Each structure stands twice: as structure tokens, then as C-alpha cells.
Coordinates of C-alpha atoms in Angstrom, one line a residue:
Chain A
M1 CA 0.0 0.0 0.0
L2 CA 2.9 2.3 0.6
E3 CA 3.4 2.9 -3.1
K4 CA 0.2 4.9 -3.0
A5 CA 2.0 7.6 -1.0
L6 CA 4.3 8.2 -4.0
V7 CA 1.4 9.2 -6.3
G8 CA 0.0 12.6 -5.9
S9 CA -0.5 16.0 -7.4
K10 CA 2.1 18.7 -7.9
A11 CA 0.8 20.4 -4.8
Y12 CA 1.3 17.2 -2.8
Y13 CA 4.9 17.0 -3.9
R14 CA 5.5 20.7 -3.2
W15 CA 4.1 20.2 0.3
I16 CA 6.3 17.1 0.9
F17 CA 9.4 19.0 -0.3
F18 CA 8.5 21.9 1.9
L19 CA 8.3 19.6 4.9
L20 CA 11.6 18.0 4.0
A21 CA 13.2 21.4 3.9
V22 CA 11.8 22.3 7.4
I23 CA 13.0 18.9 8.7
S24 CA 16.5 19.7 7.4
V25 CA 16.6 23.0 9.2
G26 CA 15.3 21.3 12.4
V27 CA 18.0 18.6 12.1
L28 CA 20.7 21.3 11.8
A29 CA 19.4 23.1 14.8
Y30 CA 19.3 19.8 16.7
I31 CA 22.9 19.1 15.8
R32 CA 23.8 22.5 17.2
Q33 CA 21.9 21.7 20.4
F34 CA 23.6 18.3 20.5
N35 CA 27.1 19.8 20.4
L36 CA 26.6 22.8 22.6
G37 CA 24.1 21.4 25.1
L38 CA 20.6 22.2 26.1
G39 CA 21.9 25.6 27.1
V40 CA 20.9 26.7 23.6
T41 CA 17.3 26.5 24.7
G42 CA 15.5 28.9 27.0
M43 CA 15.4 26.3 29.8
S44 CA 17.2 26.9 33.1
R45 CA 18.0 25.5 36.5
D46 CA 14.6 26.7 37.7
V47 CA 12.5 26.0 34.6
S48 CA 14.0 22.7 33.6
F49 CA 11.3 21.6 31.2
G50 CA 10.2 23.9 28.4
F51 CA 8.7 23.9 25.0
Y52 CA 9.7 20.3 24.1
I53 CA 8.0 18.7 27.1
G54 CA 5.0 21.0 26.6
Q55 CA 4.7 19.8 23.0
F56 CA 5.1 16.2 24.1
T57 CA 2.2 16.7 26.6
Y58 CA 0.0 18.3 24.1
F59 CA 0.5 15.7 21.3
V60 CA -0.1 12.8 23.7
G61 CA -3.5 14.3 24.0
V62 CA -3.9 14.6 20.2
A63 CA -2.9 10.9 20.0
A64 CA -5.3 9.8 22.7
S65 CA -8.2 11.7 21.1
A66 CA -8.5 9.2 18.3
V67 CA -10.6 7.2 20.8
M68 CA -13.3 9.8 20.3
V69 CA -14.0 8.4 16.9
V70 CA -12.9 4.9 17.5
L71 CA -15.1 4.3 20.5
P72 CA -18.5 5.4 19.1
Y73 CA -17.8 3.6 15.8
Y74 CA -16.5 0.2 17.0
L75 CA -18.1 -0.1 20.4
H76 CA -21.5 1.5 19.6
N77 CA -21.6 0.7 15.9
Y78 CA -22.0 4.5 15.3
K79 CA -22.1 4.3 11.5
R80 CA -21.7 8.0 10.9
F81 CA -18.0 7.8 12.0
G82 CA -17.4 4.9 9.6
K83 CA -15.4 6.9 7.0
I84 CA -13.7 9.4 9.4
T85 CA -12.3 6.8 11.8
I86 CA -9.3 6.0 9.6
L87 CA -8.4 9.7 9.6
G88 CA -8.5 9.6 13.5
E89 CA -6.4 6.5 13.7
F90 CA -3.9 7.9 11.2
L91 CA -3.7 11.2 13.1
A92 CA -2.8 9.3 16.3
I93 CA 0.3 7.7 14.6
P94 CA 2.2 10.9 13.8
A95 CA 1.1 12.4 17.1
V96 CA 2.8 9.6 19.0
I97 CA 5.9 9.8 16.8
M98 CA 6.1 13.5 17.6
C99 CA 5.8 12.7 21.4
V100 CA 8.6 10.3 21.2
L101 CA 10.8 12.7 19.2
F102 CA 10.0 15.6 21.6
I103 CA 11.2 13.4 24.5
F104 CA 14.3 12.5 22.5
V105 CA 15.3 16.1 21.7
D106 CA 14.7 17.1 25.4
V107 CA 17.2 14.7 27.0
G108 CA 20.7 15.8 27.7
Q109 CA 22.4 12.5 26.8
P110 CA 20.3 11.1 23.9
I111 CA 22.9 8.4 23.2
R112 CA 22.0 6.9 26.5
I113 CA 18.3 6.9 26.0
T114 CA 18.0 3.1 25.9
N115 CA 19.0 3.1 29.6
V116 CA 15.3 3.6 30.2
L117 CA 14.8 0.0 28.8
L118 CA 18.1 -1.4 29.9
H119 CA 17.3 -0.5 33.5
P120 CA 13.5 -0.7 33.7
T121 CA 12.5 1.1 36.8
L122 CA 9.0 0.3 38.0
N123 CA 8.7 3.2 40.3
A124 CA 9.4 5.7 37.5
I125 CA 6.4 7.0 35.6
V126 CA 8.6 7.7 32.6
F127 CA 9.1 4.0 32.2
Y128 CA 5.3 3.4 32.0
D129 CA 5.0 6.3 29.6
V130 CA 7.5 4.8 27.2
V131 CA 5.7 1.5 27.4
V132 CA 2.2 2.9 26.8
L133 CA 3.2 5.3 24.1
N134 CA 5.0 2.7 22.1
G135 CA 2.2 0.2 22.6
Y136 CA -0.3 2.8 21.4
L137 CA 1.8 3.5 18.3
M138 CA 1.9 -0.2 17.5
L139 CA -1.9 -0.6 18.1
N140 CA -2.8 2.2 15.8
L141 CA -0.3 1.2 13.1
I142 CA -1.7 -2.4 13.0
I143 CA -5.4 -1.4 13.3
G144 CA -5.2 1.4 10.7
W145 CA -3.2 -0.6 8.3
Y146 CA -5.3 -3.7 8.4
M147 CA -8.6 -1.8 8.2
L148 CA -7.4 0.1 5.2
S149 CA -5.8 -2.8 3.3
S150 CA -8.9 -4.8 3.9
E151 CA -10.9 -2.0 2.4
A152 CA -8.5 -1.8 -0.5
R153 CA -9.0 -5.4 -1.3
T154 CA -12.7 -5.2 -0.5
V155 CA -12.6 -7.9 2.1
A156 CA -13.8 -7.9 5.7
P157 CA -11.0 -7.0 8.2
P158 CA -9.6 -10.0 10.1
K159 CA -11.6 -11.0 13.2
W160 CA -8.7 -10.7 15.6
L161 CA -8.4 -7.0 14.8
K162 CA -11.5 -6.4 16.9
I163 CA -9.6 -7.5 20.0
L164 CA -6.9 -5.0 19.3
I165 CA -9.5 -2.3 18.7
Y166 CA -11.1 -3.0 22.0
I167 CA -7.7 -2.9 23.7
S168 CA -6.9 0.4 22.0
I169 CA -9.8 2.2 23.7
P170 CA -8.7 2.0 27.3
W171 CA -5.2 2.2 26.1
A172 CA -5.8 5.7 24.6
V173 CA -7.1 6.8 28.0
S174 CA -4.0 5.3 29.7
I175 CA -1.5 7.2 27.6
H176 CA -2.8 10.6 28.7
T177 CA -3.4 9.4 32.3
V178 CA 0.2 8.3 32.6
T179 CA 1.3 11.6 31.1
A180 CA -0.7 13.4 33.7
F181 CA 1.0 11.2 36.4
L182 CA 4.4 12.5 35.3
Y183 CA 3.3 15.8 36.7
C184 CA 0.7 15.3 39.4
G185 CA 2.8 13.1 41.7
L186 CA 5.6 15.5 42.4
P187 CA 5.8 16.9 46.0
G188 CA 6.3 20.7 46.1
R189 CA 5.0 21.5 42.6
H190 CA 1.6 22.6 43.8
F191 CA 0.3 23.8 40.4
W192 CA 0.6 20.2 39.1
L193 CA -0.1 18.5 42.4
T194 CA -3.8 18.1 41.8
A195 CA -5.9 15.0 41.3
I196 CA -7.8 16.6 38.5
T197 CA -4.8 16.8 36.2
A198 CA -5.5 13.5 34.3
A199 CA -9.1 14.4 34.0
R200 CA -8.3 17.9 32.7
F201 CA -5.7 16.5 30.3
L202 CA -8.3 14.1 28.9
A203 CA -11.0 16.8 28.6
S204 CA -8.7 19.2 26.8
A205 CA -7.4 16.4 24.6
F206 CA -10.9 15.3 23.5
A207 CA -11.4 18.9 22.4
S208 CA -8.1 19.7 20.8
G209 CA -7.5 16.5 18.9
P210 CA -10.9 16.2 17.3
A211 CA -10.7 20.0 16.5
F212 CA -7.6 19.2 14.5
L213 CA -9.4 16.2 13.0
V214 CA -12.3 18.3 11.7
I215 CA -9.9 20.7 10.1
L216 CA -8.1 17.8 8.4
A217 CA -11.4 16.2 7.3
L218 CA -12.6 19.5 5.8
L219 CA -9.3 19.9 3.9
V220 CA -9.5 16.3 2.7
R221 CA -13.0 16.9 1.4
R222 CA -11.9 20.1 -0.4
C223 CA -8.8 18.5 -2.0
S224 CA -10.0 15.0 -2.9
K225 CA -13.0 13.0 -3.9
F226 CA -13.1 11.4 -0.5
D227 CA -15.8 12.9 1.8
P228 CA -15.7 11.8 5.4
G229 CA -19.3 12.9 5.7
Q230 CA -21.0 16.0 7.0
R231 CA -22.9 14.1 9.7
A232 CA -19.6 12.7 11.0
I233 CA -18.2 16.2 11.2
D234 CA -21.3 17.4 13.0
G235 CA -21.0 14.5 15.5
I236 CA -17.3 15.4 16.2
L237 CA -18.2 19.1 16.6
N238 CA -20.6 18.0 19.4
I239 CA -17.9 16.0 21.0
I240 CA -15.5 19.0 20.8
S241 CA -18.1 21.4 22.4
Y242 CA -18.8 19.1 25.3
A243 CA -15.1 18.3 25.9
M244 CA -14.3 22.0 25.8
L245 CA -17.1 22.9 28.2
I246 CA -15.8 20.2 30.6
N247 CA -12.3 21.4 30.2
L248 CA -13.2 25.0 31.1
F249 CA -15.3 23.7 34.0
F250 CA -12.2 21.8 35.3
I251 CA -10.1 25.0 35.0
G252 CA -12.8 26.7 37.0
L253 CA -12.6 24.0 39.7
E254 CA -8.9 24.6 39.9
L255 CA -9.3 28.3 40.3
F256 CA -11.9 28.0 43.0
T257 CA -9.8 25.6 45.1
A258 CA -6.7 27.8 44.7
F259 CA -8.3 31.2 45.4
Y260 CA -11.0 30.3 47.9
S261 CA -8.6 28.4 50.1
G262 CA -6.2 31.3 49.7
I263 CA -3.1 29.1 50.1
P264 CA -0.2 30.9 48.4
A265 CA 1.4 27.7 47.0
E266 CA -1.9 26.9 45.3
K267 CA -2.5 30.4 43.9
N268 CA 1.0 31.6 42.9
S269 CA 1.4 29.8 39.6
F270 CA -2.1 30.9 38.4
I271 CA -1.2 34.5 39.5
Y272 CA 2.0 34.3 37.5
L273 CA 0.3 32.9 34.4
F274 CA -2.7 35.3 34.3
A275 CA -1.5 38.5 36.1
G276 CA 2.3 38.2 36.6
L277 CA 4.1 37.6 39.8
D278 CA 6.8 39.8 41.5
G279 CA 7.0 41.9 38.3
Y280 CA 7.4 39.1 35.9
H281 CA 4.7 38.5 33.3
K282 CA 6.0 37.0 30.1
L283 CA 3.3 34.4 30.0
V284 CA 0.4 36.7 30.7
P285 CA -0.4 37.5 27.0
V286 CA 0.0 33.8 26.1
M287 CA -2.5 32.7 28.7
W288 CA -5.1 35.5 27.9
T289 CA -4.8 34.7 24.2
S290 CA -5.5 31.1 25.1
M291 CA -8.5 32.0 27.3
I292 CA -10.1 34.4 24.9
L293 CA -9.6 32.0 22.0
A294 CA -11.1 29.2 24.1
F295 CA -14.3 31.1 25.0
T296 CA -14.8 32.7 21.6
S297 CA -14.2 29.5 19.6
L298 CA -16.5 27.6 21.9
A299 CA -19.2 30.2 21.5
A300 CA -18.7 30.0 17.8
L301 CA -19.0 26.2 17.8
L302 CA -22.3 26.5 19.7
T303 CA -23.7 28.9 17.1
P304 CA -25.7 27.1 14.3
A305 CA -24.7 29.7 11.7
V306 CA -21.0 29.0 12.2
R307 CA -21.5 25.3 11.8
K308 CA -23.0 25.9 8.4
N309 CA -20.1 28.1 7.2
E310 CA -17.1 26.0 6.4
N311 CA -14.5 28.8 6.7
M312 CA -15.8 30.0 10.0
L313 CA -15.9 26.4 11.2
I314 CA -12.3 25.9 10.3
A315 CA -11.5 29.2 12.1
A316 CA -13.4 28.0 15.2
C317 CA -11.7 24.6 15.3
L318 CA -8.3 26.3 14.8
G319 CA -9.2 28.6 17.7
I320 CA -9.9 25.6 20.0
H321 CA -6.7 23.9 18.8
V322 CA -4.5 27.0 19.4
A323 CA -6.1 27.9 22.7
L324 CA -5.5 24.4 24.1
W325 CA -2.0 24.3 22.6
L326 CA -1.0 27.5 24.4
D327 CA -2.6 26.3 27.6
K328 CA -1.2 22.8 27.7
G329 CA 1.8 23.0 25.4
F330 CA 3.2 26.1 27.1
G331 CA 1.4 27.5 30.2
F332 CA 0.8 24.3 32.0
V333 CA 4.4 23.1 32.0
I334 CA 6.1 26.5 32.6
G335 CA 3.5 27.5 35.2
G336 CA 4.5 24.5 37.3
F337 CA 8.0 25.7 37.7
I338 CA 7.1 29.3 38.7
P339 CA 7.7 30.2 41.4
N340 CA 10.7 28.0 42.1
P341 CA 11.3 26.0 45.3
F342 CA 12.8 29.2 46.8
D343 CA 9.7 31.2 46.0
R344 CA 11.5 33.2 43.3
V345 CA 10.5 33.7 39.7
T346 CA 12.8 32.7 36.9
E347 CA 11.1 33.2 33.6
Y348 CA 11.2 31.1 30.5
W349 CA 10.9 31.9 26.8
P350 CA 11.9 29.5 24.0
T351 CA 15.0 30.4 21.9
I352 CA 15.1 30.5 18.1
N353 CA 17.2 27.3 18.1
E354 CA 14.6 25.6 20.3
L355 CA 11.7 26.7 18.0
L356 CA 13.6 25.4 14.9
V357 CA 14.0 22.0 16.5
T358 CA 10.3 22.1 17.5
A359 CA 9.4 23.0 13.9
G360 CA 11.5 20.1 12.6
V361 CA 9.6 17.7 14.8
W362 CA 6.3 19.1 13.7
A363 CA 7.4 18.8 10.1
I364 CA 8.3 15.1 10.7
G365 CA 4.8 14.7 12.2
F366 CA 3.1 16.4 9.2
L367 CA 5.2 14.3 6.8
V368 CA 4.0 11.1 8.4
L369 CA 0.5 12.4 8.5
S370 CA 0.6 13.5 4.8
I371 CA 1.9 10.1 3.7
L372 CA -0.7 8.2 5.7
Y373 CA -3.5 10.4 4.6
R374 CA -2.4 10.2 1.0
I375 CA -2.6 6.4 1.2
A376 CA -6.0 6.5 3.1
I377 CA -7.5 9.0 0.6
T378 CA -6.4 6.9 -2.4
V379 CA -8.0 3.8 -1.0
K380 CA -11.1 5.7 0.0
E381 CA -11.4 7.4 -3.4
Q382 CA -11.1 3.9 -5.1
S383 CA -13.9 2.6 -2.9
V384 CA -16.0 5.7 -3.7
S385 CA -15.6 5.1 -7.5
T386 CA -16.4 1.3 -7.2
D387 CA -19.5 2.2 -5.3
H388 CA -20.8 4.1 -8.3
Chain B
M1 CA 51.4 -20.8 18.0
S2 CA 48.4 -22.7 17.2
L3 CA 45.8 -24.0 19.7
D4 CA 43.9 -27.2 19.3
R5 CA 40.4 -27.5 20.5
R6 CA 41.3 -29.2 23.7
D7 CA 43.8 -26.4 24.7
F8 CA 41.3 -23.8 23.8
L9 CA 38.6 -25.4 26.0
K10 CA 41.1 -25.7 28.9
I11 CA 42.1 -22.1 28.7
T12 CA 38.5 -21.0 28.4
A13 CA 37.5 -23.0 31.5
L14 CA 40.4 -21.6 33.5
T15 CA 39.7 -18.1 32.5
A16 CA 36.0 -18.5 33.4
L17 CA 37.0 -19.9 36.8
F18 CA 39.4 -17.0 37.4
G19 CA 36.6 -14.7 36.3
L20 CA 34.2 -16.2 38.8
G21 CA 36.7 -15.9 41.5
S22 CA 37.5 -12.3 40.9
A23 CA 33.8 -11.6 40.8
S24 CA 33.3 -12.9 44.3
A25 CA 36.4 -10.9 45.4
F26 CA 34.6 -7.8 44.1
K27 CA 31.5 -8.8 46.0
L28 CA 33.5 -9.1 49.2
L29 CA 34.8 -5.6 48.7
S30 CA 31.5 -4.0 47.8
P31 CA 31.2 -0.4 49.0
D32 CA 28.9 -1.3 51.8
E33 CA 31.4 -3.7 53.3
I34 CA 34.4 -1.4 52.8
L35 CA 32.4 1.2 54.7
A36 CA 31.7 -1.1 57.6
N37 CA 35.4 -1.7 57.9
V38 CA 36.4 1.9 57.9
E39 CA 36.6 3.3 61.4
G40 CA 33.9 5.9 62.0
A41 CA 32.2 5.1 58.7
A42 CA 28.5 4.9 58.6
S43 CA 25.9 2.3 58.7
G44 CA 22.5 3.8 59.0
Q45 CA 21.2 7.1 57.8
L46 CA 23.7 9.9 57.7
G47 CA 22.6 13.4 58.6
M48 CA 23.8 16.9 59.1
V49 CA 23.0 19.7 61.6
I50 CA 23.8 23.2 60.6
D51 CA 24.0 25.5 63.6
M52 CA 23.3 29.0 62.3
E53 CA 24.3 30.5 65.7
L54 CA 27.9 29.2 65.3
F55 CA 28.6 30.8 62.0
Q56 CA 30.7 33.8 63.4
T57 CA 31.8 35.4 60.1
P58 CA 30.7 35.4 56.5
T59 CA 34.1 34.2 55.5
T60 CA 33.4 30.9 57.2
I61 CA 30.4 30.4 55.0
E62 CA 32.4 31.3 51.9
N63 CA 35.1 28.8 53.0
V64 CA 32.5 26.1 53.4
I65 CA 31.1 26.7 49.8
E66 CA 34.6 27.0 48.4
A67 CA 35.7 23.8 50.0
C68 CA 32.9 21.9 48.4
N69 CA 33.3 23.5 45.0
R70 CA 37.0 22.7 45.0
A71 CA 36.6 19.1 46.2
H72 CA 34.0 18.3 43.6
N73 CA 35.1 20.4 40.6
V74 CA 31.9 22.5 40.7
P75 CA 32.1 24.9 37.9
S76 CA 31.5 28.6 38.5
I77 CA 29.1 29.7 35.8
D78 CA 28.0 33.3 35.9
N79 CA 24.8 32.8 34.0
T80 CA 22.3 32.2 36.8
K81 CA 20.1 30.1 34.5
H82 CA 23.0 27.6 33.9
E83 CA 24.5 27.6 37.4
I84 CA 25.7 24.4 39.0
K85 CA 25.2 24.6 42.8
W86 CA 26.0 21.9 45.4
I87 CA 25.9 24.0 48.5
W88 CA 25.1 27.7 48.5
T89 CA 23.3 30.3 50.6
E90 CA 19.7 31.5 50.6
K91 CA 17.9 34.0 52.7
Y92 CA 15.6 32.5 55.4
E93 CA 12.5 33.5 53.5
N94 CA 13.7 31.6 50.5
A95 CA 15.1 28.5 52.3
F96 CA 11.9 28.2 54.4
P97 CA 9.3 30.0 52.2
E98 CA 6.4 28.0 53.9
N99 CA 7.5 29.2 57.3
T100 CA 8.2 32.8 56.8
S101 CA 6.3 35.8 58.0
E102 CA 6.3 39.6 57.6
H103 CA 7.8 40.6 60.9
L104 CA 11.0 38.5 61.2
S105 CA 13.9 39.9 63.1
E106 CA 16.3 41.9 61.0
E107 CA 19.1 39.5 62.0
L108 CA 17.2 36.5 60.8
K109 CA 16.2 38.2 57.5
A110 CA 19.9 39.0 56.8
K111 CA 21.3 35.6 57.8
P112 CA 22.7 33.5 54.9
F113 CA 21.3 30.0 55.2
L114 CA 23.4 27.2 53.7
V115 CA 21.3 24.9 51.5
L116 CA 22.2 21.6 50.0
C117 CA 20.7 18.2 49.1
N118 CA 18.8 16.8 52.1
H119 CA 19.5 13.2 51.3
C120 CA 15.9 12.5 52.1
D121 CA 14.5 9.3 53.7
H122 CA 11.9 9.2 50.8
P123 CA 13.6 11.0 48.0
A124 CA 11.2 12.1 45.2
C125 CA 14.1 12.4 42.8
V126 CA 15.0 8.7 43.2
R127 CA 11.3 7.8 42.8
V128 CA 11.0 9.5 39.4
C129 CA 14.4 8.6 37.9
P130 CA 13.8 6.3 34.9
T131 CA 17.3 4.7 34.9
Q132 CA 18.2 4.5 38.6
A133 CA 21.0 7.0 37.8
T134 CA 20.1 8.6 41.1
F135 CA 19.6 6.2 44.0
K136 CA 19.6 6.0 47.8
R137 CA 22.5 3.9 49.1
K138 CA 21.1 1.4 51.6
S139 CA 24.1 1.4 54.0
D140 CA 24.1 5.1 54.9
G141 CA 21.1 6.7 53.0
I142 CA 23.2 8.9 50.8
V143 CA 21.3 9.9 47.7
Q144 CA 23.9 9.3 45.1
M145 CA 24.3 10.1 41.3
D146 CA 25.7 7.9 38.6
Y147 CA 26.8 10.5 36.1
H148 CA 27.4 7.8 33.5
R149 CA 23.9 6.4 33.6
C150 CA 22.0 9.7 33.7
I151 CA 20.2 10.4 30.5
G152 CA 19.6 14.0 31.4
C153 CA 15.8 13.9 31.4
R154 CA 15.8 16.3 34.4
F155 CA 12.8 14.6 36.0
C156 CA 14.7 14.6 39.3
M157 CA 14.9 18.4 39.1
A158 CA 11.1 18.7 38.7
A159 CA 10.6 16.3 41.6
C160 CA 13.1 17.8 44.1
P161 CA 11.2 20.3 46.3
Y162 CA 14.4 21.8 47.5
G163 CA 16.0 23.0 44.2
S164 CA 19.0 20.9 45.1
R165 CA 19.8 19.6 41.7
S166 CA 21.6 21.3 38.8
F167 CA 21.8 20.3 35.1
N168 CA 24.8 20.8 32.9
W169 CA 23.3 23.0 30.3
E170 CA 26.7 23.6 28.8
N171 CA 30.2 22.1 29.0
P172 CA 31.2 22.5 32.7
R173 CA 34.9 21.9 32.1
K174 CA 35.4 25.4 30.7
Y175 CA 34.3 26.9 34.0
I176 CA 36.7 25.0 36.3
K177 CA 39.9 26.9 37.0
D178 CA 41.9 24.3 38.9
V179 CA 40.7 20.8 38.3
N180 CA 40.9 18.6 41.4
P181 CA 42.2 15.2 40.0
D182 CA 40.7 13.3 43.0
Y183 CA 37.1 13.8 41.8
P184 CA 35.6 13.5 38.3
T185 CA 34.5 16.5 36.3
R186 CA 31.1 16.1 34.6
T187 CA 30.0 16.1 31.1
I188 CA 27.4 18.1 29.2
G189 CA 23.7 17.0 29.7
V190 CA 23.8 15.3 33.1
V191 CA 22.3 16.2 36.4
E192 CA 24.5 16.6 39.6
K193 CA 24.1 17.6 43.2
C194 CA 25.7 17.3 46.7
N195 CA 26.8 13.8 47.4
F196 CA 27.5 14.2 51.2
C197 CA 31.2 13.8 50.2
I198 CA 30.7 10.1 49.7
E199 CA 34.3 9.9 48.4
R200 CA 35.6 11.4 51.7
I201 CA 33.4 9.3 53.9
E202 CA 34.8 6.1 52.3
R203 CA 38.2 7.3 53.4
G204 CA 37.0 7.9 56.9
L205 CA 36.8 11.7 56.5
K206 CA 34.0 14.1 57.2
P207 CA 32.4 16.1 54.4
A208 CA 34.6 19.0 53.1
C209 CA 31.9 21.6 54.1
V210 CA 31.8 20.2 57.7
D211 CA 35.6 20.4 57.9
A212 CA 35.6 24.0 56.8
S213 CA 32.7 25.1 59.0
E214 CA 34.8 25.7 62.2
G215 CA 32.3 23.5 64.2
A216 CA 29.1 25.1 62.9
M217 CA 28.2 22.0 60.9
V218 CA 27.9 18.6 62.6
F219 CA 27.8 15.4 60.6
G220 CA 27.1 11.7 61.6
K221 CA 24.7 8.9 62.1
L222 CA 21.2 9.9 62.9
D223 CA 20.3 6.4 64.1
D224 CA 23.0 6.4 66.8
P225 CA 21.8 8.1 70.0
D226 CA 25.5 8.8 71.0
S227 CA 26.4 10.6 67.7
A228 CA 27.3 14.3 67.6
V229 CA 24.3 15.0 65.4
R230 CA 21.9 13.4 67.8
A231 CA 23.6 15.3 70.7
A232 CA 23.1 18.6 68.8
L233 CA 19.5 17.7 68.1
A234 CA 18.8 16.7 71.7
T235 CA 19.7 20.0 73.1
N236 CA 18.5 22.5 70.5
Y237 CA 15.3 23.3 68.6
A238 CA 16.1 22.3 65.1
V239 CA 14.0 22.3 61.9
T240 CA 14.1 20.8 58.4
R241 CA 13.0 22.3 55.2
K242 CA 9.5 21.6 53.9
T243 CA 8.9 18.9 56.4
D244 CA 5.2 18.7 55.5
L245 CA 6.0 17.2 52.1
G246 CA 7.0 13.9 53.7
T247 CA 10.3 13.5 51.9
G248 CA 12.1 13.1 55.3
P249 CA 15.0 15.6 54.9
N250 CA 18.2 14.8 56.8
V251 CA 19.7 18.2 57.0
Y252 CA 18.7 20.0 60.2
Y253 CA 18.9 23.7 61.0
I254 CA 19.4 25.2 64.4
I255 CA 18.1 28.7 63.7
G256 CA 19.0 30.2 67.0
G257 CA 18.1 33.6 68.4
Q258 CA 16.3 32.0 71.3
E259 CA 18.2 34.1 73.8
H260 CA 16.5 37.2 72.4
A261 CA 13.1 35.7 72.7

């Protein structure tokens, strides 16, 4: 089936070459980081995770969100999602690959990274994260591939695939839960030390991932003969709206606990993020952009007129996606480090080198996504033409 | 010279036997056992008491820090974002942020508190390390680092509530003026911190900071009721940092100032 990725329009090839160019720049930036050390990033003794770990956290959510189309379709036989499910599964694959790459570029001694498997440590959450992420990658590769190749050969998918699909549903929840456990079990990091972290992660993931999926589905419909179906998109928009509402509700719960209790350790990170602390406020515009985008995009999604206008719909979904990306991929991670254990503020901002490495990883993700979607679309277009 | 199969097997068997023998010799001389044989060396949790009353001059504190930096090739990096710190000073309000208040005595506000790794009973850094590159030594409770196993994921830095850990954001060797050949320098991309002078304890010595402190820092076995640390704790009111987090820190502070109360 892979050969189908090689056939495409001129625009497809231009896009692939553009991605390869971005990847090359990213690789060069990474080589610089490898030689000079992680000091070329904006991270510091006080803010020891930055953009990379933020992106990792965000894309675990995107990967997990495939379950939002997989579960209704396979478990409840929700036929509307029949065509779009493959797009969800094929979005999860590059998302997990990006997660693994973001971890890789973040470690100080990448050559030793296999130590995680050579010395498996059962009390370390990182170990479980590596296990569940790689497991999830394999599950989605196998499921997506067999479903699609069965369709290409117009035969029923093998029966054993059902078992893997059922396993993949709780597995998707597990990857984001374990990712939340990376943060919420650390003594002294009060911003993260909250039982709601995993729930909040899942809620925001089930809004952000499907929002991206809707954008992709609309683009696929514009650029190819494959239509994932308006009713499928409508269904996903409902999921996004509910998940976003629940996510904002959870943020409200966090704010109530922090500010009604009045405990400084609970409040300080929020104050830093939304108002600035001790005269430092680099993240304030980021967080307010995120909040305003979150509320306006949600309001747009709940407006029937917007749902009927494709361009406005893309804008609203992009708004949800960016809002949650800023919140989770930036604010959440940095906020946990501010103030530091000595109650002082050290700020963080990514450097150009760091952004170039990040862009490189994104481009790798988009490359894998483009190849997988190219294949899926070709197969789907063929089954459309045989239908007629 | 050519070997036939029989000779080859003989040599292999002999080598294997020798190998097994030397392995057990290593086992006999494992660090725990060496320690038990060194006079004054520890078995049971080691701890430290820092008596802030006994620091007479700021120079003593400088000497303490300098002794550690020299003993462990701690680089002096000016960029505060990339600093490596094993033992350093913080104001009271920063060392004990959960226990500070508006109207502290001016004396206490001004006092430089020495902070270092607490070699906790339940170290969060050890719990999160995915490679066991940081671990708690059973014999004496020292939280140790294996610089050659560390992958530089920095999870221990996020987990430590005391800010005791530093990461080598850049090549540290450029920032060491006189390299002490008795202790390794570190490489780029690994985490490091105070090791309670494990290398000196194994030679029956006290930590370098304690030696330089002119009696203001006491070091020893916390489980031994006759030890100097226990004597200091028995007669003074002493506190540990962020006790409520349950990490079980083993560096105690005698804050002093009681005579003015």
C-alpha cells in the first residue's frame, strides 16, 4: 500500500518537499543543540522543562483523542463515523511519533536513552509512559493498516483485529493518564499536584485532537474525492463542544480551590500565568490569548450559523486547537516551575534554536500524516468510485 | 602458535574460573562492606546539623562553599540560568518559604542559610528517575548520582522540592579553574548535586563543608543516639526544610536567636 504515497498532485509534492526542507533545518538546529548542550534552549536551572515537554504533553492528547471516533464507531456501531475513523487513527500515529521525538530532543544525553529500557524502573512514571506510548503506536499502526488494506482489497477485516481495537480504547485513556501522572505526583510542585490533572488532560485532549481532525477532514473533502461525511463532522463538533465545556469547567474548579482556600502555593502559579508575579509577566499575553480564543471558539461552535459556514468552522476549530495548545503545550508546563522552590521567579521563553528543533519535529509529524492520509485517501477514493 | 580444540577449552575453562573468583572478590569488597570496615564510617542514615548561631563570620560560609566547589570540581558559571550549585546560601524567607512571616527579626532576615541536598528518607528524585541513575544507598542513606547512567531527562529536578539539583546546560569543564584530580569532572547533559562527600566518607573523612565550617556544621549517624548530630538535636530546637512534604529531609537547621526571645 505504501506505493500509494508516491502518487500525488504537484501540490502534494511541493508540500512534501517543503516539509523535508523544514525537517533539514530542524536537524541542523538539533545538531547545534547536541554539540553545545541544552543551554541553547530557554530552559534553566529553575524552569527545567520547556517547549519540548509542553509539545510532548499536548501531542499525547492529540494521539489519545483518536478514541473519540474509535469508541463510538467500533463499540457502539455508530455508523456516521465509519469513514472518518481511519483519519482519526492515522492522526494518532504521527502524534505519538512526535511525542517520542520531543522526549528525545529534550534529554541531555540522547545516546544513553536506551538506559530507560536497559534498567527498567518500575517506580518511575517515565518507564510506563515509554511503554504505553510505544504500545499505542503499534496498536494504531496495526489497526489502521489492516482496516485500510482490507478495504482496498474489498474484504472484511480479520476478526482478531476487533480484539486489538477493544484494547486500544482504554489504552488511549491510559497514555494521557500516565502523562498526567508525570506531573501530578511531584511533591512541592503545587500547580501540578492536583488529582484533576489527568481528567483535565483528557478533557482538553478530547477537544483539541478532534478539532484538528475536523480541520483535516474539511481539507480532505476540499482537496480530494473522499468525503468523510457532513454528519460525521457534526458529530465530532458536538464532542469538541462538550469536551471544551468540561475542560473549562475543570479549570474553574482549579481556580476555585486555589483562590477560595487562599493558600499561596496553590495560587501563585495561576497568578504568575494570568497576572504576573513579582513583576514578571512574560506568559500573561499567552494565557489570555488562550482563554479568549477558548471562549470565543466555543461560543462560535455552539452557534448554528458558524456550523454551516465551512470557513468559519475551520477558524473556530483552529481557535480551539491553538487555545489548548497554548494552555497545555506552554502554560501548564512552565507554570508548574514558577515560582521555584525558593519562592522566586525565573522566567522562560523559547529560543530560536529551540523553535527550529520544534518546527523540525512538527514537520516530521506532518510528513508522516501526509503520507498516511495520501494512502488512506487513495484507498477511499477507489472505494467511492467502485460504489458508483 | 596454534591452539587445538582441547587447549582452547582448557584455557576458556580456566579463564572462566578465574573470572568467577574475581567476581566474588569484588563482592567481598563491595562499597557497603568497605564502609563497615572503615573506622567511624556509617551504617544507618547519615545526617547533618547546621547551627546558624555558630557561624561567626561570613568568611566561614564562603570557605564552606569554596571547600565543596574545589573538592567536587563544581564549575563557577556566571549565567544564573545555567549555574551548578551543590551548597550555597539563601535567605531565610527563600530557604523556608512556607515558614516565613512579615515581621521576622532583621538579624534572621539577613542571615545567609546554607542549603544543599537533604539526602531524604523518601527522595522524590529517586522515585522518578527512569534509569536509577540517582539512587539511595542502603548502607548510609546517601542519595547518590551515577553520572554515566544519567540520560539528562531532568525529572529529578522537577521532583526535588528543595531545588538541590543542577543540570549541565553547557560544557562545565570550561568553567573549572583548577581541576581537582581526585574527583571526576562532569560532562554536558547530566544532572548533579551534593553527594554528602561520599568519596571522603569512604576514606573515613568528614564532608569537606563540615571540615571548613569551624564547628558550625555537625555530621554523623542519625540512628546512633550517641552521635554528635543526635547530641546537637537533643539540646536544641532544630527544623528541616519543607517537612510537611514527607520527603524526610536529613539536614537540620538550628536557627538560634532564642536568647533574644
